[in-house]
PDB file of N, CA and C in Angstrom:
ATOM      1  N   MET A 172     -25.252  42.459  25.176  1.00 72.00           N
ATOM      2  CA  MET A 172     -26.549  42.474  25.834  1.00 72.00           C
ATOM      3  C   MET A 172     -26.460  43.300  27.108  1.00 72.00           C
ATOM      4  N   GLN A 173     -27.576  43.872  27.472  1.00 85.00           N
ATOM      5  CA  GLN A 173     -27.655  44.704  28.669  1.00 85.00           C
ATOM      6  C   GLN A 173     -27.205  43.963  29.920  1.00 85.00           C
ATOM      7  N   ARG A 174     -27.446  42.685  29.968  1.00 86.00           N
ATOM      8  CA  ARG A 174     -27.091  41.896  31.146  1.00 86.00           C
ATOM      9  C   ARG A 174     -25.592  41.997  31.414  1.00 86.00           C
ATOM     10  N   ALA A 175     -24.797  41.852  30.385  1.00 81.00           N
ATOM     11  CA  ALA A 175     -23.348  41.918  30.535  1.00 81.00           C
ATOM     12  C   ALA A 175     -22.900  43.331  30.896  1.00 81.00           C
ATOM     13  N   ILE A 176     -23.519  44.320  30.289  1.00 84.00           N
ATOM     14  CA  ILE A 176     -23.179  45.718  30.568  1.00 84.00           C
ATOM     15  C   ILE A 176     -23.428  46.043  32.039  1.00 84.00           C
ATOM     16  N   LYS A 177     -24.532  45.541  32.571  1.00 87.00           N
ATOM     17  CA  LYS A 177     -24.914  45.813  33.961  1.00 87.00           C
ATOM     18  C   LYS A 177     -24.275  44.827  34.949  1.00 87.00           C
ATOM     19  N   ASN A 178     -23.487  43.882  34.432  1.00 92.00           N
ATOM     20  CA  ASN A 178     -22.808  42.893  35.272  1.00 92.00           C
ATOM     21  C   ASN A 178     -23.798  42.073  36.105  1.00 92.00           C
ATOM     22  N   ILE A 179     -24.838  41.588  35.434  1.00 95.00           N
ATOM     23  CA  ILE A 179     -25.873  40.766  36.061  1.00 95.00           C
ATOM     24  C   ILE A 179     -25.733  39.351  35.532  1.00 95.00           C
ATOM     25  N   THR A 180     -25.817  38.372  36.400  1.00 96.00           N
ATOM     26  CA  THR A 180     -25.705  36.988  35.952  1.00 96.00           C
ATOM     27  C   THR A 180     -26.988  36.554  35.249  1.00 96.00           C
ATOM     28  N   GLN A 181     -26.858  35.492  34.466  1.00 96.00           N
ATOM     29  CA  GLN A 181     -28.042  34.918  33.832  1.00 96.00           C
ATOM     30  C   GLN A 181     -29.050  34.506  34.895  1.00 96.00           C
ATOM     31  N   GLU A 182     -28.565  33.951  35.985  1.00 97.00           N
ATOM     32  CA  GLU A 182     -29.441  33.502  37.072  1.00 97.00           C
ATOM     33  C   GLU A 182     -30.213  34.673  37.686  1.00 97.00           C
ATOM     34  N   GLU A 183     -29.543  35.788  37.899  1.00 96.00           N
ATOM     35  CA  GLU A 183     -30.208  36.965  38.476  1.00 96.00           C
ATOM     36  C   GLU A 183     -31.297  37.494  37.548  1.00 96.00           C
ATOM     37  N   LEU A 184     -30.993  37.595  36.267  1.00 96.00           N
ATOM     38  CA  LEU A 184     -31.991  38.076  35.308  1.00 96.00           C
ATOM     39  C   LEU A 184     -33.142  37.092  35.205  1.00 96.00           C
ATOM     40  N   ALA A 185     -32.833  35.819  35.140  1.00 97.00           N
ATOM     41  CA  ALA A 185     -33.878  34.799  35.050  1.00 97.00           C
ATOM     42  C   ALA A 185     -34.826  34.892  36.235  1.00 97.00           C
ATOM     43  N   HIS A 186     -34.275  35.032  37.421  1.00 97.00           N
ATOM     44  CA  HIS A 186     -35.104  35.141  38.624  1.00 97.00           C
ATOM     45  C   HIS A 186     -35.993  36.394  38.564  1.00 97.00           C
ATOM     46  N   ALA A 187     -35.422  37.503  38.114  1.00 96.00           N
ATOM     47  CA  ALA A 187     -36.151  38.769  38.055  1.00 96.00           C
ATOM     48  C   ALA A 187     -37.333  38.727  37.095  1.00 96.00           C
ATOM     49  N   VAL A 188     -37.230  37.930  36.031  1.00 97.00           N
ATOM     50  CA  VAL A 188     -38.305  37.880  35.029  1.00 97.00           C
ATOM     51  C   VAL A 188     -39.043  36.547  35.025  1.00 97.00           C
ATOM     52  N   SER A 189     -38.771  35.721  36.045  1.00 97.00           N
ATOM     53  CA  SER A 189     -39.504  34.466  36.270  1.00 97.00           C
ATOM     54  C   SER A 189     -39.359  33.433  35.154  1.00 97.00           C
ATOM     55  N   VAL A 190     -38.128  33.244  34.699  1.00 98.00           N
ATOM     56  CA  VAL A 190     -37.829  32.167  33.750  1.00 98.00           C
ATOM     57  C   VAL A 190     -36.598  31.423  34.252  1.00 98.00           C
ATOM     58  N   SER A 191     -36.223  30.367  33.566  1.00 98.00           N
ATOM     59  CA  SER A 191     -35.027  29.622  33.966  1.00 98.00           C
ATOM     60  C   SER A 191     -33.772  30.288  33.400  1.00 98.00           C
ATOM     61  N   ARG A 192     -32.651  29.978  34.014  1.00 97.00           N
ATOM     62  CA  ARG A 192     -31.371  30.462  33.504  1.00 97.00           C
ATOM     63  C   ARG A 192     -31.139  29.933  32.096  1.00 97.00           C
ATOM     64  N   GLN A 193     -31.608  28.719  31.836  1.00 98.00           N
ATOM     65  CA  GLN A 193     -31.452  28.122  30.514  1.00 98.00           C
ATOM     66  C   GLN A 193     -32.191  28.930  29.448  1.00 98.00           C
ATOM     67  N   THR A 194     -33.326  29.516  29.807  1.00 97.00           N
ATOM     68  CA  THR A 194     -34.071  30.351  28.859  1.00 97.00           C
ATOM     69  C   THR A 194     -33.256  31.588  28.493  1.00 97.00           C
ATOM     70  N   ILE A 195     -32.661  32.226  29.484  1.00 96.00           N
ATOM     71  CA  ILE A 195     -31.824  33.402  29.223  1.00 96.00           C
ATOM     72  C   ILE A 195     -30.637  33.008  28.358  1.00 96.00           C
ATOM     73  N   ASN A 196     -30.018  31.886  28.682  1.00 96.00           N
ATOM     74  CA  ASN A 196     -28.883  31.393  27.908  1.00 96.00           C
ATOM     75  C   ASN A 196     -29.284  31.148  26.454  1.00 96.00           C
ATOM     76  N   ALA A 197     -30.417  30.501  26.236  1.00 96.00           N
ATOM     77  CA  ALA A 197     -30.882  30.206  24.875  1.00 96.00           C
ATOM     78  C   ALA A 197     -31.182  31.489  24.107  1.00 96.00           C
ATOM     79  N   MET A 198     -31.756  32.477  24.772  1.00 94.00           N
ATOM     80  CA  MET A 198     -32.024  33.758  24.110  1.00 94.00           C
ATOM     81  C   MET A 198     -30.726  34.417  23.672  1.00 94.00           C
ATOM     82  N   GLU A 199     -29.735  34.407  24.544  1.00 92.00           N
ATOM     83  CA  GLU A 199     -28.466  35.044  24.216  1.00 92.00           C
ATOM     84  C   GLU A 199     -27.742  34.339  23.082  1.00 92.00           C
ATOM     85  N   LYS A 200     -27.973  33.056  22.934  1.00 93.00           N
ATOM     86  CA  LYS A 200     -27.345  32.298  21.845  1.00 93.00           C
ATOM     87  C   LYS A 200     -28.173  32.328  20.563  1.00 93.00           C
ATOM     88  N   GLY A 201     -29.339  32.987  20.601  1.00 90.00           N
ATOM     89  CA  GLY A 201     -30.190  33.078  19.431  1.00 90.00           C
ATOM     90  C   GLY A 201     -30.979  31.812  19.145  1.00 90.00           C
ATOM     91  N   LYS A 202     -31.112  30.956  20.153  1.00 94.00           N
ATOM     92  CA  LYS A 202     -31.827  29.697  19.976  1.00 94.00           C
ATOM     93  C   LYS A 202     -33.259  29.773  20.474  1.00 94.00           C
ATOM     94  N   TYR A 203     -33.629  30.885  21.076  1.00 94.00           N
ATOM     95  CA  TYR A 203     -34.979  31.042  21.622  1.00 94.00           C
ATOM     96  C   TYR A 203     -35.420  32.481  21.417  1.00 94.00           C
ATOM     97  N   VAL A 204     -36.617  32.655  20.882  1.00 92.00           N
ATOM     98  CA  VAL A 204     -37.199  33.982  20.698  1.00 92.00           C
ATOM     99  C   VAL A 204     -38.203  34.184  21.828  1.00 92.00           C
ATOM    100  N   PRO A 205     -38.023  35.225  22.630  1.00 95.00           N
ATOM    101  CA  PRO A 205     -38.912  35.416  23.767  1.00 95.00           C
ATOM    102  C   PRO A 205     -40.314  35.834  23.345  1.00 95.00           C
ATOM    103  N   SER A 206     -41.261  35.504  24.193  1.00 96.00           N
ATOM    104  CA  SER A 206     -42.632  35.974  23.970  1.00 96.00           C
ATOM    105  C   SER A 206     -42.662  37.490  24.156  1.00 96.00           C
ATOM    106  N   THR A 207     -43.726  38.098  23.720  1.00 96.00           N
ATOM    107  CA  THR A 207     -43.881  39.540  23.902  1.00 96.00           C
ATOM    108  C   THR A 207     -43.851  39.899  25.381  1.00 96.00           C
ATOM    109  N   VAL A 208     -44.521  39.110  26.194  1.00 97.00           N
ATOM    110  CA  VAL A 208     -44.560  39.376  27.630  1.00 97.00           C
ATOM    111  C   VAL A 208     -43.156  39.299  28.231  1.00 97.00           C
ATOM    112  N   LEU A 209     -42.400  38.280  27.876  1.00 97.00           N
ATOM    113  CA  LEU A 209     -41.047  38.147  28.400  1.00 97.00           C
ATOM    114  C   LEU A 209     -40.160  39.282  27.908  1.00 97.00           C
ATOM    115  N   ALA A 210     -40.276  39.655  26.657  1.00 96.00           N
ATOM    116  CA  ALA A 210     -39.488  40.768  26.119  1.00 96.00           C
ATOM    117  C   ALA A 210     -39.806  42.060  26.874  1.00 96.00           C
ATOM    118  N   LEU A 211     -41.074  42.275  27.175  1.00 97.00           N
ATOM    119  CA  LEU A 211     -41.471  43.467  27.933  1.00 97.00           C
ATOM    120  C   LEU A 211     -40.920  43.430  29.350  1.00 97.00           C
ATOM    121  N   LYS A 212     -40.950  42.266  29.990  1.00 97.00           N
ATOM    122  CA  LYS A 212     -40.410  42.136  31.348  1.00 97.00           C
ATOM    123  C   LYS A 212     -38.914  42.446  31.377  1.00 97.00           C
ATOM    124  N   ILE A 213     -38.191  41.927  30.395  1.00 96.00           N
ATOM    125  CA  ILE A 213     -36.745  42.161  30.337  1.00 96.00           C
ATOM    126  C   ILE A 213     -36.466  43.644  30.091  1.00 96.00           C
ATOM    127  N   ALA A 214     -37.184  44.243  29.168  1.00 96.00           N
ATOM    128  CA  ALA A 214     -36.999  45.671  28.881  1.00 96.00           C
ATOM    129  C   ALA A 214     -37.296  46.507  30.124  1.00 96.00           C
ATOM    130  N   ARG A 215     -38.369  46.201  30.806  1.00 96.00           N
ATOM    131  CA  ARG A 215     -38.732  46.937  32.022  1.00 96.00           C
ATOM    132  C   ARG A 215     -37.656  46.769  33.090  1.00 96.00           C
ATOM    133  N   TYR A 216     -37.127  45.563  33.231  1.00 95.00           N
ATOM    134  CA  TYR A 216     -36.092  45.289  34.216  1.00 95.00           C
ATOM    135  C   TYR A 216     -34.883  46.210  34.016  1.00 95.00           C
ATOM    136  N   PHE A 217     -34.523  46.442  32.765  1.00 94.00           N
ATOM    137  CA  PHE A 217     -33.372  47.280  32.453  1.00 94.00           C
ATOM    138  C   PHE A 217     -33.732  48.757  32.266  1.00 94.00           C
ATOM    139  N   GLY A 218     -35.018  49.101  32.369  1.00 95.00           N
ATOM    140  CA  GLY A 218     -35.433  50.490  32.182  1.00 95.00           C
ATOM    141  C   GLY A 218     -35.259  50.957  30.754  1.00 95.00           C
ATOM    142  N   LYS A 219     -35.453  50.047  29.813  1.00 94.00           N
ATOM    143  CA  LYS A 219     -35.278  50.335  28.382  1.00 94.00           C
ATOM    144  C   LYS A 219     -36.560  49.987  27.633  1.00 94.00           C
ATOM    145  N   THR A 220     -36.601  50.332  26.354  1.00 95.00           N
ATOM    146  CA  THR A 220     -37.700  49.884  25.501  1.00 95.00           C
ATOM    147  C   THR A 220     -37.339  48.516  24.929  1.00 95.00           C
ATOM    148  N   VAL A 221     -38.323  47.819  24.446  1.00 95.00           N
ATOM    149  CA  VAL A 221     -38.078  46.521  23.812  1.00 95.00           C
ATOM    150  C   VAL A 221     -37.117  46.692  22.643  1.00 95.00           C
ATOM    151  N   GLU A 222     -37.285  47.774  21.887  1.00 93.00           N
ATOM    152  CA  GLU A 222     -36.430  48.029  20.730  1.00 93.00           C
ATOM    153  C   GLU A 222     -34.973  48.267  21.132  1.00 93.00           C
ATOM    154  N   ASP A 223     -34.762  48.784  22.339  1.00 92.00           N
ATOM    155  CA  ASP A 223     -33.395  48.987  22.821  1.00 92.00           C
ATOM    156  C   ASP A 223     -32.713  47.664  23.139  1.00 92.00           C
ATOM    157  N   ILE A 224     -33.498  46.664  23.533  1.00 92.00           N
ATOM    158  CA  ILE A 224     -32.957  45.379  23.967  1.00 92.00           C
ATOM    159  C   ILE A 224     -32.890  44.372  22.823  1.00 92.00           C
ATOM    160  N   PHE A 225     -33.937  44.342  22.016  1.00 89.00           N
ATOM    161  CA  PHE A 225     -34.050  43.320  20.972  1.00 89.00           C
ATOM    162  C   PHE A 225     -34.073  43.957  19.588  1.00 89.00           C
ATOM    163  N   THR A 226     -33.540  43.234  18.607  1.00 84.00           N
ATOM    164  CA  THR A 226     -33.588  43.674  17.222  1.00 84.00           C
ATOM    165  C   THR A 226     -34.351  42.646  16.394  1.00 84.00           C
ATOM    166  N   LEU A 227     -35.029  43.125  15.395  1.00 79.00           N
ATOM    167  CA  LEU A 227     -35.778  42.247  14.503  1.00 79.00           C
ATOM    168  C   LEU A 227     -34.891  41.907  13.314  1.00 79.00           C
ATOM    169  N   GLU A 228     -34.681  40.626  13.113  1.00 78.00           N
ATOM    170  CA  GLU A 228     -33.915  40.169  11.963  1.00 78.00           C
ATOM    171  C   GLU A 228     -34.871  39.524  10.981  1.00 78.00           C
ATOM    172  N   VAL A 229     -35.046  40.170   9.857  1.00 79.00           N
ATOM    173  CA  VAL A 229     -35.976  39.693   8.847  1.00 79.00           C
ATOM    174  C   VAL A 229     -35.231  38.835   7.842  1.00 79.00           C
ATOM    175  N   GLU A 230     -35.758  37.633   7.622  1.00 77.00           N
ATOM    176  CA  GLU A 230     -35.159  36.740   6.633  1.00 77.00           C
ATOM    177  C   GLU A 230     -35.858  36.937   5.304  1.00 77.00           C
ATOM    178  N   ASP A 231     -35.091  36.991   4.222  1.00 71.00           N
ATOM    179  CA  ASP A 231     -35.673  37.162   2.883  1.00 71.00           C
ATOM    180  C   ASP A 231     -36.122  35.847   2.318  1.00 71.00           C
TER     181      ASP A 231
END
């Protein structure tokens, strides 16, 4: 994840996008799917597109 590449803590990212550290943790573990707004905030924070940050996993 971009957070690790940029050496940013979960707490720092959470604060920047106005969510809890637990939300960031759950997203990284695949237990929480972010809303479109949150995905856009995270992408903007890193200067990337949503597609650069998140991947769509389609279940058959």
